[in-house]
């Protein structure tokens, strides 16, 4: 039994490298790369020493993940970026978070913890809008100020005045924090314009999130999204865990994309351990990941049909989704593919013989195809999606939107082909049709094509598993790992990154950056000429998981 | 083909549960069963308890007080094992490490009335406490059997519980056939379904929703996260389960529980199935009228061959 073939190949990052600073701006290389066409993938923060924070910027360029690091010390910016933090340190007037909607950076002050959490760096957001939400998140959780950020409202955790950010210097990740709602006024008054707060307890079974819909009655002028209701502090729960427990926790960061999260996390761990995953185990991972994609894409269609009042279509599509979930449970015992992907491999083979898997997949795909064709021939449904929630190509590019949402707006990248991981390099993924319209209909069409592609991959993987037979072991032992690495996967929502730092086999820091978080920043841009009743469609067509965004 | 004939083509796909058992449960990992007398040595039991990612397994010398840790295995008395299903995420590690004691059991009827009902095997006083919780619940829900309006609140779930709860409206589970409806307003709700580890941000909204519900009201905690926090546990922003925020009557363990598990929890809460797991505490015939009401009138069930 051979275990050659492509490795799960995440990017490895040398533990202590920090790019030499140049000029006054933070992350000079990242700024340059993005200006030259690279795609911004994320900005991470890790505790460094007792009172420092390390920032890691990640961009994707021609199939390569490029990383740049900056150290920010508490109280002062580390060498190099110092000149950027020229703002007055502010009086930090405890109790008045100067995070007004028009804060242009100069007004950004500490969140009240004067004297300790004064770390600053020059914000990336003016040059890279996609970094905006990352910087807000890092400020909430680590207390590091991006100087020059255009709109520094609390995002995942409104830390009350006088408290330290939980993960930053001086913070205590075990001490309870009660969110401070003062800097988050829920009504905005203007001439003829009012704000409709929608959430966090919404009609129907939805995840908790609040949309503040600014409207003059019919047109939606702007939508603000508040995700802090669901912030659970998962990042802090990784600290000190074993890599095995880390995989279980990663699955629960974004429950509807459990397999993808476990794959990205395990890819990073396996990179650190220099582990080669048996080929059969990689194929099993692909089967579970692609069925997860099918289930998620069906879920967005179910929500579309529900919003459009297509009762029969809702019933048949939700039945198909149930069949997919049941098939997943037959293959591994969990309807969400949990506990399958473990560091070093998988826990076992598919729970059905290959021929049975192929038969079940064939039947489900046939049923889905017929009903989706019928749905797309239903004018009263298609008209609801056409022209709804247009995310223009330019906006999608500005926010570096990933996944099906990006692919419907001309952002073609799919990590499965651009940076092949796991067994995707040896499986043929059908070339996706290009879409640039950016409306809900285009997103639906992209997902329909992806469902077909996912079934195609499942079939190839199962065929290959049938030929290869069982490996000697489904799982390679992972040695005690140390260092930092980034793993990735193409979750149903889009590119997912997992930054893992470990020391002596124990996790010291993990960030699961979900596509939902990355894409949610572009969500307000998808309402250029939409009316109130479109909101449900735009939301459904983005297909985001709030749990993954807020984690 | 237009939609109306399409809707008829598949016939009835709706489950007969709870009037008839549903075969789906047979292939589904429902919960971990614990042997009353452990079939493994102390070392294997300690390994299983240590490997549990949520600390759901407790070991104690039999005859000693309720175990609080897992280090009592050096004594001479036989070891007793207790598993808290409200913490268990069904990862299956204990089954692999101590197969003589832990067994993965299929089935979805996993809901328990009161938190203590989830700890197996039952300890001293548990039976009485569970019976008391059951009686208190039964008094409250007497009027709810024929029409139950449900309000769902997500208090920091991972998103999967929402999928399973909303699956109840798909044609397979079709919860309306049982007279159970989801409602938007807490003021119309009889039953609160709560999911999630109890995120700090949702503490206020969850409490407000509960307070707005008219009496009598029932709370069902869906998922291990809601019961104990599960893997997310307790931290600066999580409260080790939404059950710490509002008083919960019925717990549905699982990470996440299946839609049938959620359905079982709802039916147990409103007394339609209340006594199924109470080993003969109630005459099965006495249960039939409650089930017959809304179920028999449902066209989906009537057209069943």
Coordinates of N, CA, C and O in Angstrom, one line a residue, chain A residues 141 157 166-167 172-179 200-208 228-234 236-237 244-245 248-249 251-256 292 295-296 299 310 312-316 318-322 325-326 328-329 333 335-336 338 347 370-371 374-375 378 545 547, chain B residues 1-4 6-7 9-10 13 22 24 27-29 51-53 89 91 93 96 151-167 169-173 182-184 197 199-203 205-206 209 225 231-239 244 255-256 258-260:
Chain A
X141 N -10.3 41.5 20.9 CA -9.8 40.4 21.6 C -8.4 40.6 22.2 O -8.0 40.0 23.2
X157 N -16.6 41.5 20.3 CA -16.8 41.6 21.8 C -16.6 43.0 22.2 O -15.5 43.6 22.3
X166 N -9.6 40.2 26.4 CA -9.3 38.9 27.1 C -8.1 38.1 26.7 O -7.5 37.5 27.5
X167 N -7.7 38.3 25.4 CA -6.5 37.5 25.0 C -5.2 38.3 24.9 O -4.2 37.8 24.7
X172 N -7.5 38.3 31.0 CA -7.6 37.0 31.6 C -8.7 36.2 30.8 O -9.9 36.6 30.9
X173 N -8.3 35.2 30.1 CA -9.3 34.5 29.2 C -10.4 33.8 30.0 O -11.3 33.2 29.5
X174 N -10.2 33.7 31.3 CA -11.2 32.9 32.1 C -12.2 33.8 32.8 O -13.2 33.4 33.3
X175 N -11.8 35.1 32.9 CA -12.7 36.1 33.7 C -13.9 36.4 32.8 O -13.7 36.8 31.6
X176 N -15.1 36.4 33.3 CA -16.3 36.7 32.6 C -16.3 38.1 32.1 O -15.9 39.0 32.8
X177 N -16.7 38.3 30.9 CA -16.8 39.7 30.4 C -18.3 39.8 30.0 O -18.9 39.0 29.3
X178 N -18.9 40.9 30.5 CA -20.3 41.2 30.1 C -20.2 42.3 29.0 O -19.6 43.3 29.2
X179 N -20.7 42.0 27.8 CA -20.5 43.0 26.7 C -21.1 44.3 27.1 O -22.2 44.4 27.8
X200 N -31.3 40.0 17.9 CA -30.7 38.7 17.6 C -31.6 37.5 17.7 O -31.3 36.5 17.2
X201 N -32.8 37.7 18.4 CA -33.8 36.7 18.4 C -34.7 36.9 17.2 O -35.5 37.9 17.2
X202 N -34.6 36.1 16.2 CA -35.3 36.5 14.9 C -36.5 35.5 14.7 O -36.6 34.5 15.3
X203 N -37.4 35.9 13.8 CA -38.5 35.0 13.6 C -38.0 33.8 12.8 O -37.3 33.9 11.8
X204 N -38.4 32.6 13.3 CA -37.9 31.4 12.7 C -36.6 30.9 13.4 O -36.2 31.4 14.3
X205 N -36.2 29.8 12.9 CA -35.0 29.1 13.5 C -33.7 29.6 12.8 O -33.4 29.2 11.7
X206 N -33.1 30.6 13.4 CA -31.9 31.2 12.8 C -30.8 31.3 13.9 O -31.2 31.3 15.1
X207 N -29.6 31.4 13.4 CA -28.6 31.7 14.4 C -28.7 33.2 14.9 O -29.3 34.0 14.2
X208 N -28.2 33.4 16.0 CA -28.4 34.8 16.6 C -27.4 35.8 15.9 O -26.2 35.6 16.0
X228 N -21.5 40.0 17.6 CA -20.9 39.7 18.9 C -21.8 38.8 19.8 O -21.3 38.2 20.8
X229 N -23.1 38.8 19.5 CA -24.0 38.0 20.3 C -23.6 36.5 20.4 O -23.8 35.9 21.4
X230 N -23.0 36.1 19.4 CA -22.6 34.7 19.3 C -21.1 34.4 19.7 O -20.7 33.3 19.6
X231 N -20.4 35.4 20.1 CA -19.0 35.2 20.3 C -18.9 34.3 21.6 O -19.4 34.6 22.6
X232 N -18.2 33.2 21.4 CA -18.1 32.2 22.5 C -16.7 32.1 23.1 O -16.4 31.4 24.0
X233 N -15.7 32.8 22.4 CA -14.3 32.7 22.9 C -13.7 31.4 22.6 O -12.9 30.9 23.4
X234 N -14.0 30.8 21.5 CA -13.5 29.4 21.2 C -12.0 29.5 21.1 O -11.3 28.5 21.5
X236 N -9.8 30.9 22.8 CA -9.1 30.7 24.0 C -9.2 29.3 24.5 O -8.4 28.9 25.4
X237 N -10.1 28.5 24.0 CA -10.3 27.2 24.5 C -9.3 26.2 23.9 O -9.1 25.1 24.4
X244 N -5.4 16.3 19.4 CA -6.6 15.5 19.2 C -7.8 16.3 19.7 O -8.8 16.3 19.0
X245 N -7.7 16.8 20.9 CA -8.9 17.6 21.3 C -9.0 18.9 20.5 O -10.2 19.3 20.3
X248 N -11.3 18.2 17.6 CA -12.8 18.2 18.0 C -13.3 19.6 18.3 O -14.4 19.9 17.9
X249 N -12.5 20.4 18.8 CA -12.9 21.8 19.0 C -13.0 22.6 17.7 O -14.0 23.3 17.5
X251 N -13.9 21.4 14.9 CA -15.2 21.0 14.3 C -16.3 21.9 14.8 O -17.3 22.0 14.1
X252 N -16.2 22.4 16.0 CA -17.3 23.1 16.6 C -17.2 24.6 16.5 O -18.0 25.3 17.1
X253 N -16.1 25.1 15.8 CA -16.0 26.5 15.5 C -17.2 26.9 14.6 O -17.8 27.9 14.8
X254 N -17.4 26.1 13.6 CA -18.4 26.4 12.6 C -19.1 25.0 12.3 O -18.6 24.3 11.4
X255 N -20.1 24.7 13.1 CA -20.7 23.4 13.0 C -21.1 22.8 11.7 O -21.0 21.7 11.4
X256 N -21.6 23.8 10.8 CA -22.0 23.3 9.5 C -20.9 23.0 8.6 O -21.1 22.4 7.5
X292 N -20.4 17.4 2.7 CA -20.7 18.6 3.5 C -21.0 19.8 2.6 O -21.9 20.6 2.9
X295 N -24.5 19.4 1.2 CA -25.5 19.7 2.3 C -25.6 21.3 2.5 O -26.7 21.8 2.6
X296 N -24.5 21.9 2.5 CA -24.5 23.4 2.7 C -25.2 24.1 1.6 O -25.9 25.0 1.8
X299 N -28.8 23.7 1.6 CA -29.3 24.5 2.7 C -29.6 26.0 2.2 O -30.7 26.5 2.5
X310 N -42.0 29.2 -2.0 CA -42.2 28.0 -2.8 C -42.3 26.8 -2.0 O -41.3 26.0 -1.7
X312 N -43.7 23.7 -2.2 CA -43.3 22.3 -2.7 C -41.8 22.2 -2.9 O -41.2 21.2 -2.5
X313 N -41.2 23.3 -3.5 CA -39.8 23.2 -3.7 C -39.1 23.2 -2.4 O -38.1 22.4 -2.2
X314 N -39.6 23.9 -1.4 CA -39.0 23.8 0.0 C -39.1 22.4 0.5 O -38.1 21.9 1.0
X315 N -40.2 21.8 0.3 CA -40.4 20.4 0.9 C -39.4 19.4 0.2 O -38.7 18.7 0.8
X316 N -39.4 19.5 -1.2 CA -38.5 18.5 -1.8 C -37.0 18.7 -1.6 O -36.3 17.8 -1.4
X318 N -35.6 20.3 1.0 CA -35.2 20.0 2.4 C -35.2 18.4 2.6 O -34.5 17.9 3.4
X319 N -36.1 17.7 1.8 CA -36.0 16.3 1.9 C -34.7 15.8 1.3 O -34.0 14.9 1.9
X320 N -34.2 16.4 0.2 CA -33.0 16.0 -0.4 C -31.8 16.2 0.6 O -30.9 15.5 0.7
X321 N -31.9 17.4 1.2 CA -30.8 17.7 2.2 C -30.8 16.7 3.3 O -29.8 16.2 3.8
X322 N -32.0 16.3 3.8 CA -32.1 15.3 4.8 C -31.5 13.9 4.3 O -30.8 13.3 5.1
X325 N -27.8 14.3 4.6 CA -27.4 14.2 6.0 C -27.4 12.8 6.5 O -26.5 12.3 7.3
X326 N -28.4 12.0 6.1 CA -28.5 10.6 6.5 C -27.4 9.8 5.9 O -26.8 8.9 6.5
X328 N -24.5 10.9 5.2 CA -23.2 11.3 5.9 C -23.2 10.5 7.2 O -22.1 10.0 7.7
X329 N -24.4 10.4 7.9 CA -24.4 9.6 9.1 C -24.1 8.1 8.9 O -23.4 7.5 9.7
X333 N -21.4 7.9 11.2 CA -22.0 7.9 12.5 C -22.5 9.3 12.9 O -23.2 9.4 13.9
X335 N -24.1 13.0 11.5 CA -24.7 13.8 10.4 C -23.9 15.0 10.0 O -24.2 15.6 9.0
X336 N -22.9 15.3 10.7 CA -22.0 16.4 10.4 C -20.6 16.0 10.1 O -19.7 16.8 10.1
X338 N -18.6 14.5 12.0 CA -17.7 14.8 13.2 C -16.9 13.6 13.6 O -17.4 12.5 13.6
X347 N -10.5 8.4 11.3 CA -10.7 7.3 12.3 C -11.0 6.0 11.7 O -10.9 4.9 12.3
X370 N -33.0 16.9 -11.0 CA -34.3 17.1 -11.5 C -35.1 18.3 -10.9 O -35.7 19.1 -11.5
X371 N -35.0 18.3 -9.5 CA -35.8 19.3 -8.8 C -35.1 20.7 -9.0 O -35.8 21.7 -9.0
X374 N -36.0 22.1 -12.3 CA -37.4 22.5 -12.3 C -37.5 23.9 -11.5 O -38.2 24.8 -12.0
X375 N -36.7 24.0 -10.5 CA -36.7 25.2 -9.7 C -36.2 26.4 -10.6 O -36.8 27.5 -10.6
X378 N -38.6 27.9 -12.9 CA -39.8 28.5 -12.3 C -39.6 30.0 -12.2 O -38.9 30.5 -11.5
X545 N -22.2 31.3 8.0 CA -22.5 30.8 9.3 C -22.1 31.8 10.4 O -20.9 32.2 10.4
X547 N -21.9 31.4 13.5 CA -21.0 30.8 14.5 C -19.6 30.9 14.1 O -18.7 31.2 14.9
Chain B
X1 N -42.5 19.3 -15.4 CA -43.7 19.0 -14.6 C -43.9 20.1 -13.6 O -43.0 20.5 -12.9
X2 N -45.1 20.6 -13.5 CA -45.3 21.7 -12.5 C -45.2 21.1 -11.1 O -45.1 19.9 -10.9
X3 N -45.2 22.1 -10.2 CA -44.8 21.7 -8.8 C -45.8 20.9 -8.1 O -45.5 20.0 -7.3
X4 N -47.1 21.1 -8.4 CA -48.1 20.4 -7.6 C -48.1 18.9 -7.8 O -47.9 18.1 -6.9
X6 N -45.5 17.3 -8.9 CA -44.2 17.0 -8.3 C -44.3 16.7 -6.8 O -43.7 15.7 -6.3
X7 N -45.1 17.5 -6.2 CA -45.2 17.3 -4.7 C -45.9 16.0 -4.4 O -45.7 15.5 -3.3
X9 N -45.6 13.2 -6.3 CA -45.0 12.0 -6.9 C -44.3 11.1 -5.9 O -44.3 9.9 -6.0
X10 N -43.6 11.7 -4.9 CA -42.8 10.9 -3.9 C -43.7 10.2 -2.9 O -43.2 9.5 -2.1
X13 N -43.4 10.7 2.6 CA -42.1 10.4 3.1 C -42.0 10.6 4.6 O -41.0 10.4 5.2
X22 N -39.4 4.5 14.3 CA -38.8 4.8 13.0 C -37.4 4.1 12.9 O -36.6 4.2 13.8
X24 N -34.9 4.6 11.4 CA -33.7 5.5 11.2 C -32.8 5.4 12.5 O -31.6 5.4 12.3
X27 N -29.6 3.0 12.9 CA -28.3 3.1 12.3 C -27.6 4.4 12.8 O -26.6 4.8 12.3
X28 N -28.1 5.0 13.9 CA -27.6 6.3 14.3 C -27.0 6.2 15.7 O -27.6 5.6 16.6
X29 N -25.8 6.8 15.8 CA -25.2 6.7 17.2 C -26.0 7.6 18.1 O -26.0 8.8 18.0
X51 N -9.1 10.4 28.7 CA -9.2 10.7 27.3 C -10.4 11.5 26.9 O -10.5 12.1 25.9
X52 N -11.4 11.5 27.8 CA -12.7 12.2 27.5 C -12.4 13.7 27.4 O -12.0 14.3 28.3
X53 N -12.7 14.2 26.2 CA -12.4 15.6 26.0 C -13.2 16.6 26.8 O -12.8 17.8 27.0
X89 N -19.8 14.3 24.0 CA -20.0 14.7 22.7 C -20.0 13.6 21.7 O -19.8 13.8 20.5
X91 N -17.7 11.3 21.0 CA -16.5 11.2 20.2 C -16.1 9.7 20.1 O -15.3 9.3 19.2
X93 N -14.2 7.9 22.1 CA -12.9 7.5 22.6 C -13.0 6.4 23.7 O -12.2 5.5 23.8
X96 N -13.5 3.0 22.5 CA -12.3 2.4 22.0 C -11.3 1.9 23.1 O -10.7 0.9 23.0
X151 N -40.7 28.6 20.5 CA -39.8 29.7 20.1 C -38.4 29.1 20.3 O -38.1 28.5 21.3
X152 N -37.6 29.3 19.3 CA -36.2 28.9 19.4 C -35.3 30.1 19.6 O -35.5 31.1 19.0
X153 N -34.3 29.9 20.5 CA -33.3 31.0 20.7 C -31.9 30.3 20.7 O -31.7 29.3 21.3
X154 N -31.1 30.9 19.8 CA -29.7 30.4 19.7 C -28.9 31.3 20.7 O -28.8 32.5 20.6
X155 N -28.3 30.6 21.7 CA -27.5 31.3 22.7 C -26.0 30.8 22.6 O -25.4 30.4 23.5
X156 N -25.5 30.9 21.4 CA -24.1 30.6 21.2 C -23.9 29.2 20.7 O -23.0 28.5 21.3
X157 N -24.7 28.7 19.8 CA -24.4 27.3 19.3 C -23.3 27.4 18.2 O -22.9 28.4 17.9
X158 N -23.0 26.2 17.7 CA -22.0 26.2 16.6 C -22.7 26.2 15.3 O -22.0 26.1 14.3
X159 N -24.0 26.3 15.3 CA -24.7 26.4 14.0 C -25.4 25.1 13.6 O -26.3 25.0 12.8
X160 N -24.8 23.9 14.1 CA -25.4 22.7 13.6 C -26.7 22.4 14.3 O -27.6 21.8 13.6
X161 N -26.9 22.8 15.5 CA -28.2 22.6 16.2 C -29.3 23.3 15.4 O -30.4 22.7 15.3
X162 N -29.0 24.4 14.8 CA -30.1 25.1 14.1 C -30.5 24.3 12.9 O -31.7 24.3 12.5
X163 N -29.5 23.7 12.2 CA -29.9 22.8 11.1 C -30.8 21.7 11.6 O -31.8 21.4 10.9
X164 N -30.5 21.1 12.7 CA -31.3 20.0 13.1 C -32.7 20.4 13.6 O -33.7 19.7 13.5
X165 N -32.8 21.6 14.2 CA -34.1 22.0 14.7 C -34.9 22.4 13.5 O -36.1 22.0 13.4
X166 N -34.3 23.1 12.5 CA -35.1 23.5 11.4 C -35.4 22.3 10.5 O -36.4 22.4 9.7
X167 N -34.7 21.2 10.6 CA -35.0 20.0 9.8 C -36.4 19.5 10.3 O -37.0 18.7 9.5
X169 N -39.1 20.8 10.3 CA -40.2 21.3 9.4 C -40.1 20.6 8.0 O -40.9 20.9 7.1
X170 N -39.0 19.8 7.8 CA -39.0 19.2 6.5 C -40.0 18.0 6.4 O -40.5 17.6 7.5
X171 N -40.3 17.5 5.2 CA -41.4 16.5 5.2 C -41.2 15.2 5.9 O -42.1 14.5 6.2
X172 N -39.9 14.9 6.2 CA -39.6 13.7 6.9 C -40.1 13.7 8.3 O -40.7 12.8 8.8
X173 N -39.8 14.8 9.0 CA -40.2 14.9 10.4 C -41.6 15.6 10.5 O -42.4 15.3 11.4
X182 N -43.7 26.4 15.1 CA -42.7 27.4 15.4 C -43.4 28.7 15.4 O -44.2 29.0 14.5
X183 N -43.1 29.6 16.4 CA -43.7 30.9 16.4 C -42.6 32.0 16.5 O -41.6 31.7 17.0
X184 N -42.9 33.1 16.0 CA -42.0 34.2 16.0 C -42.0 34.9 17.3 O -40.9 35.3 17.8
X197 N -23.8 27.3 23.9 CA -23.0 27.2 25.2 C -23.3 28.4 26.1 O -22.6 28.5 27.1
X199 N -23.5 32.1 25.2 CA -22.6 33.2 24.9 C -23.0 34.4 25.7 O -24.2 34.6 26.0
X200 N -22.0 35.2 26.1 CA -22.2 36.4 26.9 C -23.2 37.3 26.3 O -24.1 37.9 26.9
X201 N -23.1 37.5 25.0 CA -24.0 38.4 24.3 C -25.4 38.0 24.3 O -26.3 38.8 24.2
X202 N -25.7 36.7 24.3 CA -27.1 36.2 24.3 C -27.7 36.0 25.6 O -28.9 35.7 25.7
X203 N -27.0 36.3 26.7 CA -27.5 36.0 28.0 C -28.8 36.9 28.2 O -29.8 36.4 28.6
X205 N -30.7 38.7 25.9 CA -31.8 38.4 25.0 C -32.5 37.1 25.3 O -33.7 37.0 25.3
X206 N -31.7 36.1 25.8 CA -32.3 34.8 26.1 C -33.2 34.9 27.4 O -34.4 34.4 27.4
X209 N -36.4 36.8 26.5 CA -37.3 35.9 25.7 C -38.1 35.0 26.7 O -39.3 34.9 26.6
X225 N -23.9 21.3 24.1 CA -23.4 22.7 24.4 C -24.4 23.4 25.3 O -24.0 24.1 26.2
X231 N -17.6 21.1 24.3 CA -16.2 21.4 24.0 C -15.9 22.9 24.3 O -14.8 23.2 24.6
X232 N -16.9 23.7 24.1 CA -16.6 25.2 24.3 C -16.5 25.5 25.8 O -15.7 26.4 26.2
X233 N -17.2 24.8 26.6 CA -17.1 25.0 28.0 C -17.3 26.3 28.6 O -18.3 27.0 28.1
X234 N -16.5 26.8 29.5 CA -16.7 28.0 30.2 C -15.5 28.9 29.9 O -14.4 28.4 30.0
X235 N -15.7 30.2 29.7 CA -14.6 31.1 29.5 C -15.1 32.5 29.6 O -16.1 32.8 30.2
X236 N -14.3 33.4 29.0 CA -14.7 34.8 29.2 C -16.0 35.2 28.5 O -16.7 36.1 28.9
X237 N -16.4 34.4 27.5 CA -17.6 34.7 26.8 C -18.6 33.6 26.7 O -19.6 33.7 26.1
X238 N -18.3 32.4 27.4 CA -19.3 31.3 27.3 C -19.6 30.9 28.8 O -18.7 30.9 29.6
X239 N -20.8 30.6 29.0 CA -21.3 30.3 30.4 C -21.5 28.8 30.7 O -22.3 28.5 31.5
X244 N -27.5 27.4 32.1 CA -27.2 28.2 33.3 C -27.9 29.5 33.3 O -27.9 30.2 34.3
X255 N -24.2 16.1 20.1 CA -23.4 17.2 19.6 C -23.3 17.2 18.1 O -22.3 16.8 17.5
X256 N -24.3 17.6 17.4 CA -25.7 18.0 17.9 C -26.6 16.7 18.0 O -26.2 15.7 17.4
X258 N -29.8 14.5 16.9 CA -30.5 14.4 15.6 C -31.9 15.1 15.6 O -32.4 15.3 16.7
X259 N -32.5 15.3 14.5 CA -33.8 15.9 14.6 C -34.8 15.1 15.4 O -35.7 15.6 16.1
X260 N -34.7 13.8 15.3 CA -35.5 12.9 16.1 C -35.3 13.1 17.5 O -36.2 13.0 18.4

